[in-house]
Amino acid sequence: MSDTVSLEIPTPPRKRIAYLTSRFPVISETFILYEMIELERLGMRVEVFPLIRQHERVMHAEAAGILQRVHHAGYFSWTVLRAQWYWLRNRPGAYARAWWRALRGNLRSPKFLSRALIVVPQAAWFAQEMQRIGVAHVHAHWATHPALAAYVVHLLTGLPYSITAHAHDIYVERPMLDEKIRAASFVVTISDYNRRLLESWYGSLAAAKTHVIHCGIDTTVFQPRPKRPRAEVFTIVCVATLRDYKGHPYLIEACAHLKAQQIPFRCLLIGDGEERAAIEALIARHGLEQDVILLGQQPRHQVSAILRSADVMVLPSVRTASGKQEGIPVALMEALASELPVVATAISGIPELIEDGQTGLLVPERDAQALAQALRRLYEQPELGCRLGAAGRAKVLRDFDLRKNATALYELLRQDWKSTVPDHDVATRTRMVSHEQM
């Protein structure tokens, strides 16, 4: 009998992708955290490079594993200073070019210019660290400062990068966004509304590079509510950071209308933010201290449990004077996945998720009376809420499922890798960077 030799085929190393974010971890940015986790499930290794290392009082449990791969150094630390010397020694032309383009591109915005003075040195350290650990691609969430950092990394190392554009990062100020798009391998945006905006501003440049990939949620976590008889107290939930563009004052005014109509209700506000004091004062002014309850920040499992026990989810978002507004709020997707009827305002990309009368109810922004009428309608017609909730979950399963949408991003990243230098030797790619003229 002949001897047989068993050959063990080694598993190829997982490709490393760097995620550039404004802050990490952030309780309100679940869409970034769970996208990273899903990309890891698909076979990537995600390294996180936040511009600000956040210290949250409440944190999603799943963030703990990612925290081990967070790369951050203080703005003016010796680590960051040494990185400047490294690039001055090794690629002085690219380093000078990065500074020139960042300063020139942000010159007309004092806020962005001052931030660039911090972002460029940070990005220089990011670039050095990404080379050290063998990153193959950089993905920036937000088209503002994270995208600038990714652009600087690209200029210094030649690493390809991509951008996900969300909401206020393109609605308010857009310094050098055309340049960031031009240098990117591709751009993702979370709504057709955003894609049309980018195309109207930048024409064929944006049209050719932009892909719509909705944010997604885990529909196994947000499951349909159990069927139950109509509750004695109508429970309204709003999951949103306490910021001006979320429109909380209009919800509180709507609650005052409901109380005047003697409708038994309670309203739970999940989230925190700079508008908390003003919202508390408004609640007191309307005498709603026993009816409107601020629960603060909550982890995902707790949000899911509250949604399952509620009767309606409300998000009265508005456009602010500065142009800030929603993209497509993930909180609405979570509610619909729970088969909870939702009431929202018809702005930005929200109608792509909430089809009025089909998957939810839409009301005009800044209209507390219309909001109260929609809530009363759902209170009086619970069967309508059941129908809207079921259609809403079907919509989320079809278009806003985390696994489907993260897979679409994964495929874009794979296509980009196939068209660039193999990522097993990042130094090779660095040597191939062309010496552009300043």
Tab-separated table of C-alpha atoms in Angstrom:
chain	number	residue	atom	x	y	z
A	1	MET	CA	0.000	0.000	0.000
A	2	SER	CA	1.485	3.332	-1.044
A	3	ASP	CA	1.872	6.148	1.388
A	4	THR	CA	-0.257	9.240	0.746
A	5	VAL	CA	0.810	12.730	1.579
A	6	SER	CA	-1.808	15.205	2.763
A	7	LEU	CA	-1.114	18.748	1.655
A	8	GLU	CA	-2.636	21.477	3.764
A	9	ILE	CA	-3.506	24.498	1.639
A	10	PRO	CA	-2.970	27.670	3.684
A	11	THR	CA	-5.877	30.060	4.005
A	12	PRO	CA	-5.063	33.305	2.199
A	13	PRO	CA	-4.695	36.271	4.543
A	14	ARG	CA	-7.704	38.521	4.849
A	15	LYS	CA	-7.423	41.833	3.043
A	16	ARG	CA	-7.046	44.754	5.395
A	17	ILE	CA	-9.261	47.764	4.911
A	18	ALA	CA	-8.873	50.977	6.881
A	19	TYR	CA	-12.066	52.717	7.981
A	20	LEU	CA	-11.578	56.442	8.414
A	21	THR	CA	-14.265	57.999	10.618
A	22	SER	CA	-14.842	61.273	12.426
A	23	ARG	CA	-15.213	59.575	15.805
A	24	PHE	CA	-15.239	56.065	17.202
A	25	PRO	CA	-17.071	54.562	18.959
A	26	VAL	CA	-20.268	56.600	18.555
A	27	ILE	CA	-23.539	55.218	19.917
A	28	SER	CA	-25.590	57.015	17.247
A	29	GLU	CA	-23.545	55.725	14.289
A	30	THR	CA	-24.652	52.112	14.405
A	31	PHE	CA	-24.673	52.001	10.600
A	32	ILE	CA	-20.860	52.319	10.494
A	33	LEU	CA	-20.170	49.850	13.311
A	34	TYR	CA	-22.384	47.077	11.926
A	35	GLU	CA	-21.197	47.641	8.372
A	36	MET	CA	-17.642	47.014	9.566
A	37	ILE	CA	-18.714	43.893	11.425
A	38	GLU	CA	-20.503	42.597	8.330
A	39	LEU	CA	-17.452	43.228	6.109
A	40	GLU	CA	-15.423	41.197	8.589
A	41	ARG	CA	-17.953	38.381	8.327
A	42	LEU	CA	-17.457	38.476	4.556
A	43	GLY	CA	-13.727	37.977	4.998
A	44	MET	CA	-12.085	41.382	5.400
A	45	ARG	CA	-10.082	42.675	8.310
A	46	VAL	CA	-11.142	46.167	9.327
A	47	GLU	CA	-8.774	48.603	11.010
A	48	VAL	CA	-10.341	51.795	12.365
A	49	PHE	CA	-8.671	55.205	12.135
A	50	PRO	CA	-10.878	57.805	13.888
A	51	LEU	CA	-9.973	61.470	13.834
A	52	ILE	CA	-11.319	61.663	17.388
A	53	ARG	CA	-11.153	58.761	19.851
A	54	GLN	CA	-14.588	58.990	21.458
A	55	HIS	CA	-15.292	57.901	25.026
A	56	GLU	CA	-19.001	57.100	25.222
A	57	ARG	CA	-20.888	56.515	28.464
A	58	VAL	CA	-23.028	53.931	26.638
A	59	MET	CA	-21.520	51.700	23.959
A	60	HIS	CA	-22.866	48.906	21.769
A	61	ALA	CA	-21.469	45.587	22.984
A	62	GLU	CA	-20.280	44.687	19.474
A	63	ALA	CA	-17.944	47.706	19.438
A	64	ALA	CA	-15.692	46.059	22.030
A	65	GLY	CA	-14.070	43.705	19.497
A	66	ILE	CA	-13.418	46.513	17.030
A	67	LEU	CA	-11.858	48.685	19.747
A	68	GLN	CA	-8.827	46.408	19.711
A	69	ARG	CA	-8.104	47.620	16.176
A	70	VAL	CA	-8.565	51.360	16.664
A	71	HIS	CA	-5.521	53.403	15.653
A	72	HIS	CA	-5.372	56.870	17.157
A	73	ALA	CA	-2.698	59.257	18.357
A	74	GLY	CA	-3.073	62.680	19.952
A	75	TYR	CA	-3.094	65.644	17.579
A	76	PHE	CA	0.237	66.996	18.792
A	77	SER	CA	1.815	63.830	20.156
A	78	TRP	CA	5.397	62.849	19.386
A	79	THR	CA	4.006	59.964	17.361
A	80	VAL	CA	2.241	62.362	14.992
A	81	LEU	CA	5.218	64.752	14.889
A	82	ARG	CA	7.598	61.924	13.987
A	83	ALA	CA	5.307	60.956	11.098
A	84	GLN	CA	5.746	64.442	9.595
A	85	TRP	CA	9.520	63.986	9.644
A	86	TYR	CA	9.144	60.529	8.099
A	87	TRP	CA	7.295	61.876	5.038
A	88	LEU	CA	9.536	64.933	4.739
A	89	ARG	CA	12.499	62.544	4.539
A	90	ASN	CA	10.960	59.891	2.301
A	91	ARG	CA	8.437	61.695	0.079
A	92	PRO	CA	8.911	65.447	0.497
A	93	GLY	CA	7.136	66.289	-2.771
A	94	ALA	CA	4.027	64.277	-1.890
A	95	TYR	CA	3.999	65.693	1.639
A	96	ALA	CA	4.227	69.286	0.379
A	97	ARG	CA	1.572	68.558	-2.244
A	98	ALA	CA	-0.819	67.195	0.413
A	99	TRP	CA	-0.444	70.348	2.488
A	100	TRP	CA	-0.825	72.644	-0.532
A	101	ARG	CA	-3.985	70.970	-1.776
A	102	ALA	CA	-5.579	70.797	1.668
A	103	LEU	CA	-4.906	74.484	2.382
A	104	ARG	CA	-5.910	75.662	-1.090
A	105	GLY	CA	-9.068	73.541	-1.110
A	106	ASN	CA	-10.318	74.747	2.276
A	107	LEU	CA	-9.202	78.371	2.043
A	108	ARG	CA	-12.728	79.784	1.686
A	109	SER	CA	-14.071	78.082	4.804
A	110	PRO	CA	-12.413	79.193	8.074
A	111	LYS	CA	-13.963	76.225	9.900
A	112	PHE	CA	-12.694	73.668	7.411
A	113	LEU	CA	-9.324	75.380	7.051
A	114	SER	CA	-8.673	75.262	10.793
A	115	ARG	CA	-9.696	71.609	10.861
A	116	ALA	CA	-7.389	70.822	7.922
A	117	LEU	CA	-4.448	72.057	10.000
A	118	ILE	CA	-5.146	69.150	12.351
A	119	VAL	CA	-6.342	66.555	9.828
A	120	VAL	CA	-3.287	66.662	7.546
A	121	PRO	CA	-0.748	65.816	10.307
A	122	GLN	CA	-3.063	63.088	11.605
A	123	ALA	CA	-3.439	61.661	8.118
A	124	ALA	CA	0.354	61.610	7.727
A	125	TRP	CA	0.556	59.361	10.780
A	126	PHE	CA	-2.381	57.280	9.527
A	127	ALA	CA	-0.521	56.786	6.233
A	128	GLN	CA	2.604	55.573	7.997
A	129	GLU	CA	0.608	53.251	10.245
A	130	MET	CA	-1.421	51.878	7.311
A	131	GLN	CA	1.789	51.037	5.474
A	132	ARG	CA	3.148	49.312	8.563
A	133	ILE	CA	0.145	46.994	9.001
A	134	GLY	CA	-0.427	46.357	5.284
A	135	VAL	CA	-3.709	48.130	4.542
A	136	ALA	CA	-4.968	47.536	0.989
A	137	HIS	CA	-7.743	50.132	0.755
A	138	VAL	CA	-9.021	53.137	2.705
A	139	HIS	CA	-12.742	53.811	3.101
A	140	ALA	CA	-13.870	57.146	4.554
A	141	HIS	CA	-17.265	57.527	6.155
A	142	TRP	CA	-18.319	61.177	5.718
A	143	ALA	CA	-17.223	63.353	2.800
A	144	THR	CA	-15.770	66.105	4.993
A	145	HIS	CA	-12.733	65.650	7.266
A	146	PRO	CA	-12.489	61.820	7.044
A	147	ALA	CA	-12.481	62.068	3.229
A	148	LEU	CA	-9.755	64.724	3.400
A	149	ALA	CA	-7.678	62.410	5.579
A	150	ALA	CA	-8.198	59.552	3.095
A	151	TYR	CA	-7.164	61.865	0.243
A	152	VAL	CA	-3.950	62.809	2.078
A	153	VAL	CA	-3.189	59.137	2.746
A	154	HIS	CA	-3.682	58.487	-0.966
A	155	LEU	CA	-1.291	61.291	-1.952
A	156	LEU	CA	1.383	60.009	0.420
A	157	THR	CA	1.106	56.257	-0.189
A	158	GLY	CA	-0.819	55.665	-3.385
A	159	LEU	CA	-3.373	53.596	-1.482
A	160	PRO	CA	-6.774	53.655	-3.234
A	161	TYR	CA	-9.649	55.112	-1.266
A	162	SER	CA	-13.419	55.460	-1.405
A	163	ILE	CA	-15.984	57.622	0.330
A	164	THR	CA	-19.454	57.124	1.766
A	165	ALA	CA	-21.409	60.407	1.723
A	166	HIS	CA	-24.347	60.619	4.100
A	167	ALA	CA	-26.153	63.894	4.824
A	168	HIS	CA	-24.812	67.099	6.380
A	169	ASP	CA	-21.353	66.182	5.085
A	170	ILE	CA	-22.594	67.197	1.626
A	171	TYR	CA	-25.653	69.355	2.387
A	172	VAL	CA	-23.942	72.166	4.332
A	173	GLU	CA	-20.363	72.822	3.167
A	174	ARG	CA	-18.452	70.983	0.429
A	175	PRO	CA	-14.850	72.252	0.315
A	176	MET	CA	-12.821	70.380	-2.323
A	177	LEU	CA	-15.475	67.667	-2.637
A	178	ASP	CA	-15.019	67.579	-6.407
A	179	GLU	CA	-11.291	66.951	-5.907
A	180	LYS	CA	-11.946	64.215	-3.352
A	181	ILE	CA	-14.391	62.534	-5.750
A	182	ARG	CA	-11.973	62.818	-8.671
A	183	ALA	CA	-9.173	61.057	-6.773
A	184	ALA	CA	-11.400	58.378	-5.214
A	185	SER	CA	-11.776	54.923	-6.706
A	186	PHE	CA	-15.514	55.157	-6.128
A	187	VAL	CA	-18.093	57.024	-4.069
A	188	VAL	CA	-21.007	55.515	-2.184
A	189	THR	CA	-24.012	57.527	-1.141
A	190	ILE	CA	-26.903	56.365	0.978
A	191	SER	CA	-29.805	57.634	-1.144
A	192	ASP	CA	-30.878	58.356	-4.698
A	193	TYR	CA	-31.585	61.884	-3.453
A	194	ASN	CA	-27.880	62.315	-2.658
A	195	ARG	CA	-26.785	60.790	-5.949
A	196	ARG	CA	-28.917	63.266	-7.879
A	197	LEU	CA	-27.461	66.138	-5.867
A	198	LEU	CA	-23.877	65.068	-6.562
A	199	GLU	CA	-24.636	64.672	-10.248
A	200	SER	CA	-26.262	68.128	-10.403
A	201	TRP	CA	-23.179	69.676	-8.789
A	202	TYR	CA	-20.370	67.728	-10.470
A	203	GLY	CA	-21.917	66.276	-13.622
A	204	SER	CA	-20.423	63.235	-15.295
A	205	LEU	CA	-17.543	63.120	-12.790
A	206	ALA	CA	-19.938	62.192	-9.979
A	207	ALA	CA	-22.302	60.154	-12.156
A	208	ALA	CA	-19.549	57.786	-13.247
A	209	LYS	CA	-18.201	57.137	-9.752
A	210	THR	CA	-21.262	57.229	-7.497
A	211	HIS	CA	-23.097	54.114	-6.319
A	212	VAL	CA	-26.220	54.136	-4.161
A	213	ILE	CA	-25.939	51.700	-1.264
A	214	HIS	CA	-28.502	52.293	1.441
A	215	CYS	CA	-27.537	51.931	5.062
A	216	GLY	CA	-28.865	48.654	6.338
A	217	ILE	CA	-29.927	47.031	9.578
A	218	ASP	CA	-29.812	43.530	10.975
A	219	THR	CA	-33.344	42.249	10.468
A	220	THR	CA	-32.638	39.287	12.758
A	221	VAL	CA	-32.192	41.694	15.675
A	222	PHE	CA	-35.185	43.878	14.833
A	223	GLN	CA	-37.982	41.338	14.602
A	224	PRO	CA	-41.757	41.868	14.194
A	225	ARG	CA	-43.590	42.943	17.326
A	226	PRO	CA	-45.761	40.335	19.013
A	227	LYS	CA	-49.440	40.740	18.233
A	228	ARG	CA	-51.319	42.141	21.210
A	229	PRO	CA	-54.611	43.850	22.010
A	230	ARG	CA	-54.782	47.612	21.830
A	231	ALA	CA	-52.937	49.141	24.777
A	232	GLU	CA	-54.695	51.496	27.170
A	233	VAL	CA	-51.840	53.981	26.790
A	234	PHE	CA	-50.665	54.821	23.279
A	235	THR	CA	-46.834	54.565	23.310
A	236	ILE	CA	-44.901	56.887	21.006
A	237	VAL	CA	-41.154	56.415	20.539
A	238	CYS	CA	-38.602	58.747	18.989
A	239	VAL	CA	-35.072	57.411	18.514
A	240	ALA	CA	-32.807	60.323	17.609
A	241	THR	CA	-29.925	62.373	18.917
A	242	LEU	CA	-31.145	65.568	20.567
A	243	ARG	CA	-30.043	67.927	17.796
A	244	ASP	CA	-31.809	70.764	16.025
A	245	TYR	CA	-32.375	68.987	12.703
A	246	LYS	CA	-34.210	66.097	14.411
A	247	GLY	CA	-37.225	68.347	15.080
A	248	HIS	CA	-38.064	67.281	18.650
A	249	PRO	CA	-39.893	70.560	19.469
A	250	TYR	CA	-42.571	69.693	16.891
A	251	LEU	CA	-43.102	66.272	18.438
A	252	ILE	CA	-43.481	67.838	21.885
A	253	GLU	CA	-46.012	70.325	20.507
A	254	ALA	CA	-47.875	67.444	18.856
A	255	CYS	CA	-47.952	65.682	22.229
A	256	ALA	CA	-49.489	68.807	23.741
A	257	HIS	CA	-52.232	68.613	21.085
A	258	LEU	CA	-52.848	64.935	21.936
A	259	LYS	CA	-53.120	65.757	25.623
A	260	ALA	CA	-55.611	68.531	24.881
A	261	GLN	CA	-57.684	65.957	22.973
A	262	GLN	CA	-57.539	63.639	26.032
A	263	ILE	CA	-55.763	60.848	24.172
A	264	PRO	CA	-53.907	58.667	26.706
A	265	PHE	CA	-50.281	58.437	25.604
A	266	ARG	CA	-46.680	58.395	26.690
A	267	CYS	CA	-43.767	59.528	24.549
A	268	LEU	CA	-40.293	58.015	24.994
A	269	LEU	CA	-37.308	59.948	23.662
A	270	ILE	CA	-34.228	57.784	23.141
A	271	GLY	CA	-31.005	59.699	22.554
A	272	ASP	CA	-28.964	62.566	23.902
A	273	GLY	CA	-27.325	65.719	22.599
A	274	GLU	CA	-26.787	69.438	22.850
A	275	GLU	CA	-30.514	70.276	22.650
A	276	ARG	CA	-31.412	68.337	25.800
A	277	ALA	CA	-31.802	71.389	28.071
A	278	ALA	CA	-34.004	73.200	25.542
A	279	ILE	CA	-36.165	70.093	25.075
A	280	GLU	CA	-36.565	69.632	28.837
A	281	ALA	CA	-37.622	73.271	29.119
A	282	LEU	CA	-40.204	72.843	26.341
A	283	ILE	CA	-41.611	69.720	28.000
A	284	ALA	CA	-42.012	71.653	31.243
A	285	ARG	CA	-43.596	74.629	29.460
A	286	HIS	CA	-46.319	72.359	28.061
A	287	GLY	CA	-46.788	70.527	31.376
A	288	LEU	CA	-45.772	67.191	29.854
A	289	GLU	CA	-43.269	66.025	32.482
A	290	GLN	CA	-45.352	62.903	33.209
A	291	ASP	CA	-46.051	62.186	29.541
A	292	VAL	CA	-42.753	62.762	27.701
A	293	ILE	CA	-39.813	60.816	29.141
A	294	LEU	CA	-36.171	61.226	28.149
A	295	LEU	CA	-34.397	57.865	28.286
A	296	GLY	CA	-30.988	59.043	27.082
A	297	GLN	CA	-28.662	56.891	25.002
A	298	GLN	CA	-29.499	53.205	24.795
A	299	PRO	CA	-27.643	50.213	23.304
A	300	ARG	CA	-29.117	48.440	20.297
A	301	HIS	CA	-30.699	45.538	22.176
A	302	GLN	CA	-32.531	47.950	24.468
A	303	VAL	CA	-33.754	50.047	21.521
A	304	SER	CA	-35.076	46.874	19.915
A	305	ALA	CA	-36.959	45.922	23.086
A	306	ILE	CA	-38.540	49.381	23.408
A	307	LEU	CA	-39.631	49.383	19.754
A	308	ARG	CA	-41.298	45.999	20.222
A	309	SER	CA	-43.404	47.388	23.066
A	310	ALA	CA	-44.379	50.664	21.338
A	311	ASP	CA	-47.304	51.649	19.119
A	312	VAL	CA	-45.629	54.124	16.777
A	313	MET	CA	-42.204	55.555	15.953
A	314	VAL	CA	-41.978	59.275	15.130
A	315	LEU	CA	-39.135	61.249	13.583
A	316	PRO	CA	-40.123	64.894	12.888
A	317	SER	CA	-36.911	65.842	11.060
A	318	VAL	CA	-36.419	69.345	9.617
A	319	ARG	CA	-34.060	71.279	7.372
A	320	THR	CA	-32.097	73.853	9.359
A	321	ALA	CA	-31.125	77.326	8.166
A	322	SER	CA	-27.581	76.064	7.514
A	323	GLY	CA	-28.889	73.293	5.225
A	324	LYS	CA	-28.390	70.449	7.690
A	325	GLN	CA	-30.932	67.640	7.327
A	326	GLU	CA	-31.332	63.872	7.511
A	327	GLY	CA	-30.083	61.329	5.026
A	328	ILE	CA	-32.303	58.263	5.552
A	329	PRO	CA	-32.428	57.677	9.320
A	330	VAL	CA	-31.452	54.178	10.399
A	331	ALA	CA	-33.861	54.497	13.348
A	332	LEU	CA	-36.765	54.468	10.895
A	333	MET	CA	-35.448	51.255	9.328
A	334	GLU	CA	-35.205	49.645	12.760
A	335	ALA	CA	-38.797	50.587	13.563
A	336	LEU	CA	-40.123	49.283	10.248
A	337	ALA	CA	-38.183	46.023	10.651
A	338	SER	CA	-40.035	45.666	13.969
A	339	GLU	CA	-43.324	46.122	12.045
A	340	LEU	CA	-43.873	49.340	13.974
A	341	PRO	CA	-45.757	52.024	12.025
A	342	VAL	CA	-43.788	55.227	11.568
A	343	VAL	CA	-44.571	58.892	11.080
A	344	ALA	CA	-41.841	61.030	9.502
A	345	THR	CA	-41.369	64.196	7.475
A	346	ALA	CA	-41.097	64.237	3.691
A	347	ILE	CA	-37.558	65.600	3.325
A	348	SER	CA	-34.281	64.474	1.707
A	349	GLY	CA	-34.116	60.693	1.138
A	350	ILE	CA	-36.805	59.736	3.675
A	351	PRO	CA	-39.510	59.129	0.994
A	352	GLU	CA	-37.241	56.410	-0.448
A	353	LEU	CA	-37.994	54.430	2.725
A	354	ILE	CA	-41.348	55.821	3.855
A	355	GLU	CA	-43.932	55.734	1.079
A	356	ASP	CA	-46.876	57.739	2.389
A	357	GLY	CA	-49.845	55.492	3.098
A	358	GLN	CA	-47.895	52.392	2.089
A	359	THR	CA	-44.934	51.880	4.453
A	360	GLY	CA	-45.686	54.757	6.842
A	361	LEU	CA	-47.164	58.221	7.104
A	362	LEU	CA	-45.407	61.368	5.890
A	363	VAL	CA	-46.208	64.866	7.138
A	364	PRO	CA	-44.853	68.300	6.223
A	365	GLU	CA	-41.854	69.438	8.253
A	366	ARG	CA	-42.371	71.915	11.117
A	367	ASP	CA	-46.092	71.107	11.276
A	368	ALA	CA	-46.996	69.954	14.792
A	369	GLN	CA	-50.705	69.939	13.970
A	370	ALA	CA	-50.241	67.543	11.027
A	371	LEU	CA	-48.013	65.377	13.196
A	372	ALA	CA	-50.662	65.193	15.909
A	373	GLN	CA	-53.319	64.314	13.325
A	374	ALA	CA	-51.197	61.448	11.962
A	375	LEU	CA	-50.621	60.123	15.488
A	376	ARG	CA	-54.330	60.346	16.312
A	377	ARG	CA	-55.124	58.482	13.095
A	378	LEU	CA	-52.871	55.588	14.137
A	379	TYR	CA	-54.306	55.646	17.667
A	380	GLU	CA	-57.859	55.367	16.330
A	381	GLN	CA	-57.009	52.884	13.546
A	382	PRO	CA	-54.657	50.230	14.983
A	383	GLU	CA	-55.353	48.017	11.949
A	384	LEU	CA	-53.795	50.734	9.769
A	385	GLY	CA	-50.675	50.612	11.912
A	386	CYS	CA	-50.465	46.828	11.479
A	387	ARG	CA	-50.776	47.125	7.701
A	388	LEU	CA	-48.167	49.875	7.443
A	389	GLY	CA	-45.788	48.003	9.739
A	390	ALA	CA	-45.987	44.764	7.735
A	391	ALA	CA	-45.394	46.603	4.455
A	392	GLY	CA	-42.557	48.532	6.094
A	393	ARG	CA	-40.731	45.377	7.154
A	394	ALA	CA	-41.073	43.965	3.633
A	395	LYS	CA	-39.535	47.188	2.294
A	396	VAL	CA	-36.609	46.960	4.718
A	397	LEU	CA	-36.002	43.294	3.868
A	398	ARG	CA	-35.932	44.198	0.189
A	399	ASP	CA	-33.883	47.411	0.160
A	400	PHE	CA	-32.359	48.105	3.596
A	401	ASP	CA	-30.994	44.766	4.793
A	402	LEU	CA	-27.524	45.026	6.324
A	403	ARG	CA	-26.129	41.842	4.810
A	404	LYS	CA	-27.311	42.624	1.294
A	405	ASN	CA	-26.035	46.180	1.354
A	406	ALA	CA	-22.698	45.393	3.010
A	407	THR	CA	-22.205	42.707	0.355
A	408	ALA	CA	-22.732	45.353	-2.334
A	409	LEU	CA	-19.977	47.472	-0.749
A	410	TYR	CA	-17.766	44.400	-0.442
A	411	GLU	CA	-18.140	43.734	-4.175
A	412	LEU	CA	-17.145	47.319	-5.025
A	413	LEU	CA	-14.034	46.914	-2.879
A	414	ARG	CA	-13.182	43.605	-4.570
A	415	GLN	CA	-13.534	45.149	-8.026
A	416	ASP	CA	-11.228	47.975	-7.000
A	417	TRP	CA	-8.600	45.533	-5.722
A	418	LYS	CA	-8.676	43.621	-8.996
A	419	SER	CA	-7.871	46.816	-10.906
A	420	THR	CA	-4.959	47.911	-8.682
A	421	VAL	CA	-1.607	46.543	-7.598
A	422	PRO	CA	-1.838	43.298	-5.526
A	423	ASP	CA	-2.111	44.240	-1.889
A	424	HIS	CA	0.418	41.787	-0.466
A	425	ASP	CA	3.160	44.387	-0.903
A	426	VAL	CA	1.975	47.875	-0.046
A	427	ALA	CA	5.526	49.165	-0.459
A	428	THR	CA	5.347	48.213	-4.139
A	429	ARG	CA	2.298	50.399	-4.593
A	430	THR	CA	4.026	53.253	-2.783
A	431	ARG	CA	7.004	53.077	-5.152
A	432	MET	CA	4.631	53.210	-8.125
A	433	VAL	CA	2.977	56.485	-7.114
A	434	SER	CA	3.606	58.985	-9.875
A	435	HIS	CA	5.389	62.199	-8.998
A	436	GLU	CA	2.654	64.664	-9.875
A	437	GLN	CA	3.564	68.302	-10.256
A	438	MET	CA	2.336	70.592	-7.505
